[in-house]
Coordinates of C-alpha atoms and ligand atoms in Angstrom, one line a residue:
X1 CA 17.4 19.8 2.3
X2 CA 20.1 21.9 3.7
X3 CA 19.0 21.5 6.9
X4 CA 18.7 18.2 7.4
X5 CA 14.7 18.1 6.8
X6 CA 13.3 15.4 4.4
X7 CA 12.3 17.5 1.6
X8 CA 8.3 16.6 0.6
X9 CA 7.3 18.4 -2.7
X10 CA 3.7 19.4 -2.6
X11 CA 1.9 19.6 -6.0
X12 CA -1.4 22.4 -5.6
X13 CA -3.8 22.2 -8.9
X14 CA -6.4 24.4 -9.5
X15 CA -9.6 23.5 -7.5
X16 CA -11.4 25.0 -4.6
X17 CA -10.3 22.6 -2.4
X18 CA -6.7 24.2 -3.5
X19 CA -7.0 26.2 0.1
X20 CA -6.9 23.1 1.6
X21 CA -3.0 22.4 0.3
X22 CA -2.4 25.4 2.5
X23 CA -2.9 23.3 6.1
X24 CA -1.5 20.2 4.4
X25 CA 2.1 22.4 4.4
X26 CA 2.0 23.6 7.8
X27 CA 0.8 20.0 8.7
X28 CA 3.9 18.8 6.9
X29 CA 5.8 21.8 8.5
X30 CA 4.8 20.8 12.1
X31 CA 6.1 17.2 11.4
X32 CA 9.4 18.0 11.1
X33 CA 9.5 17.8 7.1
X34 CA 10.9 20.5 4.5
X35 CA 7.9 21.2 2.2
X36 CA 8.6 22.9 -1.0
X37 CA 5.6 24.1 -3.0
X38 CA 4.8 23.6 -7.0
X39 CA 1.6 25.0 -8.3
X40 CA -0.3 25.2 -11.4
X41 CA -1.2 28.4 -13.1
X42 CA -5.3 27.4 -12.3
X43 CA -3.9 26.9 -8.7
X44 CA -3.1 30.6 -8.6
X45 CA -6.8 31.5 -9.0
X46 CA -7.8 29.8 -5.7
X47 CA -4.7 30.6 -3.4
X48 CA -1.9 33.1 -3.8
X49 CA 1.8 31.9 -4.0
X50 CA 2.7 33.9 -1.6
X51 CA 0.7 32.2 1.4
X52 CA 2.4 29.1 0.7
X53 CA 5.9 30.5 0.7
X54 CA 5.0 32.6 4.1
X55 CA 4.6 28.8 5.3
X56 CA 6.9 26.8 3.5
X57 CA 9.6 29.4 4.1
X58 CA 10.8 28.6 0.5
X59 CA 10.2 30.0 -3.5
X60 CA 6.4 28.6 -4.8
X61 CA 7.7 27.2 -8.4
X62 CA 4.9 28.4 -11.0
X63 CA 6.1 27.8 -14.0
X64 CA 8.4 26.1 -16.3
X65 CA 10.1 29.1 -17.2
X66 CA 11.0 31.2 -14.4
X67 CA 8.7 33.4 -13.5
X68 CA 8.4 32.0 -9.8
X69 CA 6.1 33.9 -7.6
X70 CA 6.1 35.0 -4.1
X71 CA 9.8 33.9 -3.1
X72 CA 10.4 35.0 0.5
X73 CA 14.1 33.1 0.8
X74 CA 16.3 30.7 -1.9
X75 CA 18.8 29.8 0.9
X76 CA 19.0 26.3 -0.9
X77 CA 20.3 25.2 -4.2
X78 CA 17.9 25.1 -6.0
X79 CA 18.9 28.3 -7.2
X80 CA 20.1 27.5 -10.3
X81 CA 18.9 28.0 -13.8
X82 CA 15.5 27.4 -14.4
X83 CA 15.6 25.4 -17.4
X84 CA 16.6 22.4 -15.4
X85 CA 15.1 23.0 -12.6
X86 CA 12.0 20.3 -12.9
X87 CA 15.0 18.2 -13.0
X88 CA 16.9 19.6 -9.9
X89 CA 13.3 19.3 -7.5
X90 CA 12.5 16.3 -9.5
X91 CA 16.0 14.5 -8.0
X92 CA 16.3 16.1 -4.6
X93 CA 12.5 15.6 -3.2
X94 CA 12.0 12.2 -1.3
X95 CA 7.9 12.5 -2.0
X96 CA 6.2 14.0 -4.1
X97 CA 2.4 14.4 -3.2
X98 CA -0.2 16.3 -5.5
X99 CA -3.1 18.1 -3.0
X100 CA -5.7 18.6 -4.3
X101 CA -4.8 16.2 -7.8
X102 CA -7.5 17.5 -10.6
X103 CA -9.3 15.4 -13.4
X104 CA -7.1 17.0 -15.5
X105 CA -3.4 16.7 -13.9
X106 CA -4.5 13.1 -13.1
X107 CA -4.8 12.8 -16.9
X108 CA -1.4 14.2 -17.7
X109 CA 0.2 11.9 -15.2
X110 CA -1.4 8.9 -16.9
X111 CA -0.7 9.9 -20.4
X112 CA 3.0 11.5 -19.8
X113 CA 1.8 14.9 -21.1
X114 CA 4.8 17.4 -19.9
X115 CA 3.6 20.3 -20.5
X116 CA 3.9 22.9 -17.1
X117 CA 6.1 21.9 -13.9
X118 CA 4.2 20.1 -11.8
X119 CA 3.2 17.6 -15.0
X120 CA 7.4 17.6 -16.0
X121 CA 8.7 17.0 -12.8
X122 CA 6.4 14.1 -12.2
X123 CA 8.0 12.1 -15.3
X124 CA 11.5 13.3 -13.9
X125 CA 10.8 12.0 -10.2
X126 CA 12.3 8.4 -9.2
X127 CA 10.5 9.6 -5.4
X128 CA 6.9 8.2 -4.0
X129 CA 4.6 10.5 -5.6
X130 CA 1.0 10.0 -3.8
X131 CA -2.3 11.8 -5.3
X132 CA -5.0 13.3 -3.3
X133 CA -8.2 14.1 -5.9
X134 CA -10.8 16.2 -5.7
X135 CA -13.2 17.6 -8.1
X136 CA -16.6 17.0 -9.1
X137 CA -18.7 13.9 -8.7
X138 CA -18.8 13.3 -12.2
X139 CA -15.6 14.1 -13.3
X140 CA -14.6 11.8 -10.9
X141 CA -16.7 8.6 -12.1
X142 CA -16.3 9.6 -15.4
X143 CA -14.6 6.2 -17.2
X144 CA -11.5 8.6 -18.3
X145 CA -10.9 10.1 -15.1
X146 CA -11.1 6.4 -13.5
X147 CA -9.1 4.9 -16.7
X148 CA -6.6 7.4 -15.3
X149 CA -6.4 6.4 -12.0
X150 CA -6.0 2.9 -12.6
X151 CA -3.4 3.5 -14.7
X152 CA -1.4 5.5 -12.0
X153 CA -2.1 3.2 -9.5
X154 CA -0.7 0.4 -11.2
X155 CA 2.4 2.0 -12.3
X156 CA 2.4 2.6 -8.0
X157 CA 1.4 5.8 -7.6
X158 CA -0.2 5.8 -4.4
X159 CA -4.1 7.5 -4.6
X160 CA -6.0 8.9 -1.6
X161 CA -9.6 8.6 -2.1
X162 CA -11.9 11.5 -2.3
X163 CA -14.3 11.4 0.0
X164 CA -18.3 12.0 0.1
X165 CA -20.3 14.7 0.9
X166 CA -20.9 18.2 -0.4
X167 CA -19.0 19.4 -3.3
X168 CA -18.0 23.1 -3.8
X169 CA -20.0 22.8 -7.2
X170 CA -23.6 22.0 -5.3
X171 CA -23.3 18.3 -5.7
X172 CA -23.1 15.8 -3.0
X173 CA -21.3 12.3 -3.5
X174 CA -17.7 11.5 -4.4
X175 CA -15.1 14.2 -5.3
X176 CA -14.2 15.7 -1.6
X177 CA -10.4 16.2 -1.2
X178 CA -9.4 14.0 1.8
X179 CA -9.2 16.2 5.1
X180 CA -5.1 17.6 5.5
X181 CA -4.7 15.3 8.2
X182 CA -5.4 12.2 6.9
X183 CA -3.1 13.5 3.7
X184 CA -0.4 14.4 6.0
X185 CA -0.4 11.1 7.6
X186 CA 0.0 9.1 4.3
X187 CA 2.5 11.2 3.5
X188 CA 4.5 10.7 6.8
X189 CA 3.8 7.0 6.6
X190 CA 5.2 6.6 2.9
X191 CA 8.4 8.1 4.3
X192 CA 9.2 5.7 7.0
X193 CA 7.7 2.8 4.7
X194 CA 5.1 1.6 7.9
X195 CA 2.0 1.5 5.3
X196 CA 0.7 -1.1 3.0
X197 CA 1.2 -0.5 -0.6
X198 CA -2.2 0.1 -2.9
X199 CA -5.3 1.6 -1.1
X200 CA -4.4 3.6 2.2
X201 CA -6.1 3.5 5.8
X202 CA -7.1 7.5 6.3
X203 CA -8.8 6.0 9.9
X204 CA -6.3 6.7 11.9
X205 CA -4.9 9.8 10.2
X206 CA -4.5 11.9 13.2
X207 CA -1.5 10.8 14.2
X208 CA 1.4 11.5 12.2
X209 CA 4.4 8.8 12.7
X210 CA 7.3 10.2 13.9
X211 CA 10.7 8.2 13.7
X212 CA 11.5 5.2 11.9
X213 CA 11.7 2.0 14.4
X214 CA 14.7 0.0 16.1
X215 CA 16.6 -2.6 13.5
X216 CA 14.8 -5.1 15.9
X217 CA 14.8 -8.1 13.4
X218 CA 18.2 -7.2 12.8
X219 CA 19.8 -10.9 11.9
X220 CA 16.7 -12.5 11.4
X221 CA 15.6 -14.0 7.7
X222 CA 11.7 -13.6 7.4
X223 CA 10.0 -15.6 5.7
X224 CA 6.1 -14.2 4.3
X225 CA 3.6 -15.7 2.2
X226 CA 0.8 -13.0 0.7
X227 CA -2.4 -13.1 -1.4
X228 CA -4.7 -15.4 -3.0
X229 CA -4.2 -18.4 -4.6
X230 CA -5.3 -19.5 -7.7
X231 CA -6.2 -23.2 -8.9
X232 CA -7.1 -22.9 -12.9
X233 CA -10.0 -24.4 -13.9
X234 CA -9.2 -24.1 -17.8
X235 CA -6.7 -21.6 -19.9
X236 CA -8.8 -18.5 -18.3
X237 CA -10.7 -19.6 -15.5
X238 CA -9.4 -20.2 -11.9
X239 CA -10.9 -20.7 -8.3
X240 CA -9.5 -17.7 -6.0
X241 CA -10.4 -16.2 -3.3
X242 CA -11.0 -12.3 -1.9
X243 CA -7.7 -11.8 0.1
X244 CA -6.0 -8.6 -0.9
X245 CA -2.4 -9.5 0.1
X246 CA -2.1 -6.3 1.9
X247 CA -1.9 -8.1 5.6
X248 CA 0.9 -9.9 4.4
X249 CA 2.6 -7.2 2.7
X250 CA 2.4 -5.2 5.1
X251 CA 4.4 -8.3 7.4
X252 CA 7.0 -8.1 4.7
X253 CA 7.9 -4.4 4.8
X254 CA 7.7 -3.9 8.6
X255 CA 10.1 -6.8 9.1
X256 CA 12.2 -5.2 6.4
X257 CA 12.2 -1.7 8.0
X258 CA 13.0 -3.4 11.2
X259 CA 16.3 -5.1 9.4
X260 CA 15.2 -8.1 8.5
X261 CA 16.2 -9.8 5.4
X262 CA 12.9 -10.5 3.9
X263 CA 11.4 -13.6 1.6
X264 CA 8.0 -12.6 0.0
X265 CA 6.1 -15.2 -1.7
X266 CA 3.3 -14.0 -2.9
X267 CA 0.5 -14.9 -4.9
X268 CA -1.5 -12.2 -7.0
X269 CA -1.8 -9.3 -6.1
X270 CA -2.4 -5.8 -7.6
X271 CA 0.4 -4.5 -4.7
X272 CA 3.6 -3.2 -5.9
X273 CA 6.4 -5.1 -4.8
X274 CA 7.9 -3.8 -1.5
X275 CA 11.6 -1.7 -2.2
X276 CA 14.4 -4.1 -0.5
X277 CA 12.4 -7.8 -0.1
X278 CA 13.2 -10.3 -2.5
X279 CA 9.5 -11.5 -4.3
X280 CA 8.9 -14.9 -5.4
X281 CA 6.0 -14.8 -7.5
X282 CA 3.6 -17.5 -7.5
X283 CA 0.0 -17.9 -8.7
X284 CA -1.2 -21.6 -7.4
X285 CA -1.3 -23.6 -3.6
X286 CA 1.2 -25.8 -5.3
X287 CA 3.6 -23.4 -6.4
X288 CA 3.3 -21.6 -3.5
X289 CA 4.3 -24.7 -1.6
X290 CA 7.3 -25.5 -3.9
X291 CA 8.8 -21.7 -3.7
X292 CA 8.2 -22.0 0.4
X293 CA 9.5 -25.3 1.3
X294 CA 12.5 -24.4 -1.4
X295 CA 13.4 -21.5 1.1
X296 CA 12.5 -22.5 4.3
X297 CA 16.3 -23.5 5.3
X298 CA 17.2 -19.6 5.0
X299 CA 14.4 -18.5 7.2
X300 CA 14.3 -18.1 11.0
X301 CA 10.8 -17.0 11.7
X302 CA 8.5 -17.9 9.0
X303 CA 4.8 -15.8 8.6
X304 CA 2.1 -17.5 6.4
X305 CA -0.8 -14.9 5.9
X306 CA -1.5 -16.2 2.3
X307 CA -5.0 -17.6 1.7
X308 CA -4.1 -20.6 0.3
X309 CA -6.5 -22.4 -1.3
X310 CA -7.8 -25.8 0.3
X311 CA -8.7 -27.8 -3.3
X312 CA -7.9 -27.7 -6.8
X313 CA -9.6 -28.9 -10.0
X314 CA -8.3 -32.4 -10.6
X315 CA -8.5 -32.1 -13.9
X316 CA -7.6 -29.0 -15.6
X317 CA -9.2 -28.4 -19.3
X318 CA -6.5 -28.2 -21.4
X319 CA -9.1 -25.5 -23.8
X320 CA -11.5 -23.0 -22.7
X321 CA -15.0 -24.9 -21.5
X322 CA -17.3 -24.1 -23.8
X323 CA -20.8 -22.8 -22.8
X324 CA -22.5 -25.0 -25.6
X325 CA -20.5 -28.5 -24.0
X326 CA -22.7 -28.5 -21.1
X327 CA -25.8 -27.5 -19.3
X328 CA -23.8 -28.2 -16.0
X329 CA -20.7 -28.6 -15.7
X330 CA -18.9 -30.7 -12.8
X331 CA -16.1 -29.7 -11.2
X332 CA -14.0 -32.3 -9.4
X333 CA -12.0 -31.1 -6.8
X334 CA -9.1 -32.5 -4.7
X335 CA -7.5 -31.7 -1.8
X336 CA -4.1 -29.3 -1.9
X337 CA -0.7 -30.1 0.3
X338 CA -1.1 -28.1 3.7
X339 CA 1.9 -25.8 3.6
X340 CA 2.2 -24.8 6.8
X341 CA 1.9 -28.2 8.8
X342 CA 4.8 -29.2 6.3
X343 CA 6.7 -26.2 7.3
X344 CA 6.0 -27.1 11.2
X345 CA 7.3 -30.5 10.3
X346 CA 10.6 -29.4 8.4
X347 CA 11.5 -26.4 10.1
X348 CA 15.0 -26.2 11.9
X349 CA 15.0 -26.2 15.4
X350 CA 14.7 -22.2 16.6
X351 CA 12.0 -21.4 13.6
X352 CA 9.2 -19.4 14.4
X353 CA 6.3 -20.2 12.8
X354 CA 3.5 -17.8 12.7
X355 CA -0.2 -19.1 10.9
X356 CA -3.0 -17.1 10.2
X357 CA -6.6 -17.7 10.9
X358 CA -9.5 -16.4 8.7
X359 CA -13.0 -17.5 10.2
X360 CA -16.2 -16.1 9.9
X361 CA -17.4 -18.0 13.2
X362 CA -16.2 -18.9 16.1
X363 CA -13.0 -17.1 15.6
X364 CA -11.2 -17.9 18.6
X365 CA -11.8 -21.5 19.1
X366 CA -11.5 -22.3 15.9
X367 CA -8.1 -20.7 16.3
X368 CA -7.0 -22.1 19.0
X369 CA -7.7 -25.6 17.1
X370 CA -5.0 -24.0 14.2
X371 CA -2.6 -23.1 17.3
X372 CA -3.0 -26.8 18.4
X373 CA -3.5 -28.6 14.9
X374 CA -1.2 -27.4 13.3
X375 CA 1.2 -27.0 15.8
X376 CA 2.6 -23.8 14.8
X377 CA 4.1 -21.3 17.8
X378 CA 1.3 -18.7 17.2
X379 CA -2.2 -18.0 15.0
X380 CA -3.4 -14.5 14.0
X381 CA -6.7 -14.8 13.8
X382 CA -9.8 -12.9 12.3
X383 CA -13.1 -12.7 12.1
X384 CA -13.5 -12.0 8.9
X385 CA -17.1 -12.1 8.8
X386 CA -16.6 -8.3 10.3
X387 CA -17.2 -5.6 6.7
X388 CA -14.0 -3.7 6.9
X389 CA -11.7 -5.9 8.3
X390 CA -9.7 -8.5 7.6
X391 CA -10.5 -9.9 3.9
X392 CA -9.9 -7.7 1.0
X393 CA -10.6 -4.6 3.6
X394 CA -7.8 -1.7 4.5
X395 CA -8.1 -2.6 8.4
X396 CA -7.6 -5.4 10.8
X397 CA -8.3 -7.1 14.1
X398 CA -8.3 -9.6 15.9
X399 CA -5.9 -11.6 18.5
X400 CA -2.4 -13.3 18.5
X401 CA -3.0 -16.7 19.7
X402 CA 0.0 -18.5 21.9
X403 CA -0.1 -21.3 24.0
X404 CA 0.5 -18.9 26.6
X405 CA -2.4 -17.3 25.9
X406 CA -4.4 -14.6 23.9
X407 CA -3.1 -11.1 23.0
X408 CA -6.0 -8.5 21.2
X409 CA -5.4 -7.0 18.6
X410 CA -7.3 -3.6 18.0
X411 CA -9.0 -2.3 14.7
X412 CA -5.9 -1.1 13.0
X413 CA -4.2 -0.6 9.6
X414 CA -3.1 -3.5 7.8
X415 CA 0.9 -1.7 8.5
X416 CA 0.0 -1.1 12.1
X417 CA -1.2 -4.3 12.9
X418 CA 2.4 -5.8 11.0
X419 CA 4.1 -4.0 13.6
X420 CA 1.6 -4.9 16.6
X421 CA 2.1 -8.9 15.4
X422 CA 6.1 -8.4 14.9
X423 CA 6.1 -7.0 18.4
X424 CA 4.7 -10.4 19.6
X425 CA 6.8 -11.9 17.6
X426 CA 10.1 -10.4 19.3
X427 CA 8.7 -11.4 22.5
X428 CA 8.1 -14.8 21.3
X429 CA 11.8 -15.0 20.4
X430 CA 13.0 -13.2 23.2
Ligands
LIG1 N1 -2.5 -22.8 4.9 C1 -1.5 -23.4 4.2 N2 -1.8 -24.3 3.3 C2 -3.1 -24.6 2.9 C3 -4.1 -24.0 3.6 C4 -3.8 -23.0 4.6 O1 -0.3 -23.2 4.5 N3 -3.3 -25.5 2.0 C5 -2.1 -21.8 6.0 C6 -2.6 -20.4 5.7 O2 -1.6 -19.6 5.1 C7 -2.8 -19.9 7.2 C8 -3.2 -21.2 7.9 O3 -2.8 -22.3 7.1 O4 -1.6 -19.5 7.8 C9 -4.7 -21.3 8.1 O5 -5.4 -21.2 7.0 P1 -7.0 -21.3 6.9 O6 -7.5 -21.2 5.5 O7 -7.6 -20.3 7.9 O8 -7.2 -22.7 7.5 P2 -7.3 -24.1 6.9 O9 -6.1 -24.9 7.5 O10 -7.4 -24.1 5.5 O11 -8.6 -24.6 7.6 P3 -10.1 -24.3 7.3 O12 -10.1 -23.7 5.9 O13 -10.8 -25.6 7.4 O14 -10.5 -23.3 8.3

């Protein structure tokens, strides 16, 4: 990084699609990043070292031990002994991304197997490391492979999803490594922390993001509810709902990035918890409620995008029901506390308050009842009726609803539409 360039390593295994890594460099090249290339030995029987270091401008590490191939200039540190120096790219790389990510490497990852540089170095990294597979249809579905992935995912390893279509080995279905683009994009948006953690929006993945934004919220406290809540019905059961948490997440790091101090409360999720916002973990409407009226004094503009569920089970069974008790069994359910019209009621004067709408009719009207009923200064609404927006989806749309009127808001990434809806959220302060 002697120049100043965020240093991005990029991980080639051995696949066909390995040529693909090569476009994925000068993509990275192009937007103003420092790639450094590590490949596998297999990756050396698809592309030649030496192409990526004609790109990169820098050594292609190989190998554990040394033998490095196609060096064209060292004018970095990373010049020193090669014993340690897994440990010396492992500490100075701000992302590591693994294009194309085999069955196999993917396996190593899960497992901690350490066995060539590429596999070391991931163990050593503290950086974002995102994977883009590729490899055969089956290998791919195969229980192992998707053991694997889950298992990376949930220790927050980002994974770009294959896509479909023909495979290099005759087959058609899933397996295809994502196009450069789209890889490049994730890459770029990991860096300036504008996308959603968990799955990854490749729609827009033309456009590369380019500088981090303004300190904006600079001075405000933001206050963001997330997720699904859950009412237990016994010891293992609960009612829930199909909201991802992303939208919400997504709030919570944008406002951070734009200098907010940010309060997440959150009810589960499989999202990794977003680097510099405090998380209050919750798991039901009523504990939800408690963690958001306990903070609401700090906040200045509050953001409730959690689904929060409308009943509960009036009486939880203290054991597991049984399936012999009962042919039927009757749940009773009761109303829960409506969080955000008791936040409109206790906020301190100057709070924003910002609801969310999820219809699946009449989206508009019925949120421009929310924006009067509940009295909050605007509604995000959705129709979430819509496959692939909104609900559990990577995308979303819709409009921000003010008194002053309507505001659309286009198909977009869960992170782009944070950014789109803090935007109107300036203007509502300013
Ligand atoms: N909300 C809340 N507490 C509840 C229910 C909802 O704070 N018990 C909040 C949500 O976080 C969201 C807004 O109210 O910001 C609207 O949620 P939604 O489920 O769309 O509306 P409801 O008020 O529950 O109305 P309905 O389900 O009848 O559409």
């Amino acid at each position: 990084m002697s120049d100043g360039r965020v240093k991005v390593t990029v991980g080639v295994c051995g696949g066909i699609a390995a040529y693909k890594s090569v476009e994925l460099v000068r993509l990275l090249q192009d937007a103003g990043y420092d790639p450094h290339v590590v490949m596998t030995k297999a990756a050396e029987e698809f592309v030649r070292p030496l192409t990526f270091a004609a790109i990169s401008g820098h050594k292609v590490i190989t190998s554990l031990w040394g033998e490095e191939a196609g060096a064209v200039s060292d004018d970095d540190e990373s010049s020193i002994e090669h014993g340690i120096e897994h440990i010396w790219e492992a500490q100075t790389t701000k992302l590591l991304i693994v294009a194309p990510a085999t069955a196999d490497m993917l396996a190593k990852f899960a497992h901690g197997l350490a066995d060539d540089f590429l596999s070391t170095m991931f163990l050593a990294t503290t950086a974002p490391v995102i994977v883009a597979p590729a490899m055969n249809v089956n290998m791919w579905e195969h229980p192992a492979t998707r053991a694997n992935v889950e298992t990376l995912r949930g220790r927050g390893v980002k994974v770009i999803e294959p896509g479909s279509g023909y495979l290099a080995c005759g087959m058609v279905g899933g397996g295809r490594l994502a196009e450069p683009p789209a890889i490049a994009a994730v890459v770029a948006e990991t860096l300036t922390g504008v996308v959603a953690k968990g799955y990854v929006s490749l729609a827009e993945n033309n456009a590369v993001p380019s500088a981090a934004m303004e300190p904006d919220f600079a001075g405000e406290t933001v206050l963001v509810t997330a997720g699904g809540t859950r009412e237990a019905i016994d010891p293992v059961r609960f009612i829930g709902n199909r909201s991802s948490g992303r939208m919400g997440y997504a709030v919570a790091e944008a406002a951070q990035r734009r200098g907010a101090r940010v309060i997440l409360v959150s009810a589960p999720t499989g999202l990794q918890e977003p680097p510099g916002v405090e998380v209050v973990q919750v798991v039901s409407a009523d504990e939800m409620r408690s963690a958001v009226m306990k903070r609401l004094r700090e906040a200045t503009i509050v953001v409730m995008a959690a689904a929060v569920s409308d009943y509960r089970v009036r009486s939880v069974a203290a054991q597991k029901i049984k399936r012999e008790a009962a042919r039927a069994v009757i749940l009773e359910l009761e109303a829960t506390e409506d969080i955000l019209r008791e936040v409109v009621a206790q906020r301190v004067v100057g709070t924003i308050v910002i609801g969310f709408a999820a219809e699946t009719e009449d989206a508009l009207a019925n949120g421009r009842a929310k924006l009067a009923g509940k009295g909050v200064d605007a509604v995000v609404v959705n129709d979430v009726s819509v496959e692939g927006i909104g609900f559990d989806a990577e995308q979303n749309a819709g409009s921000f609803l003010t008194r002053g009127g309507a505001v659309e808001l286009p198909v977009l990434s869960k992170a782009k539409m944070a950014d789109r809806i803090l935007d109107e959220v300036a203007k509502l302060r300013g």
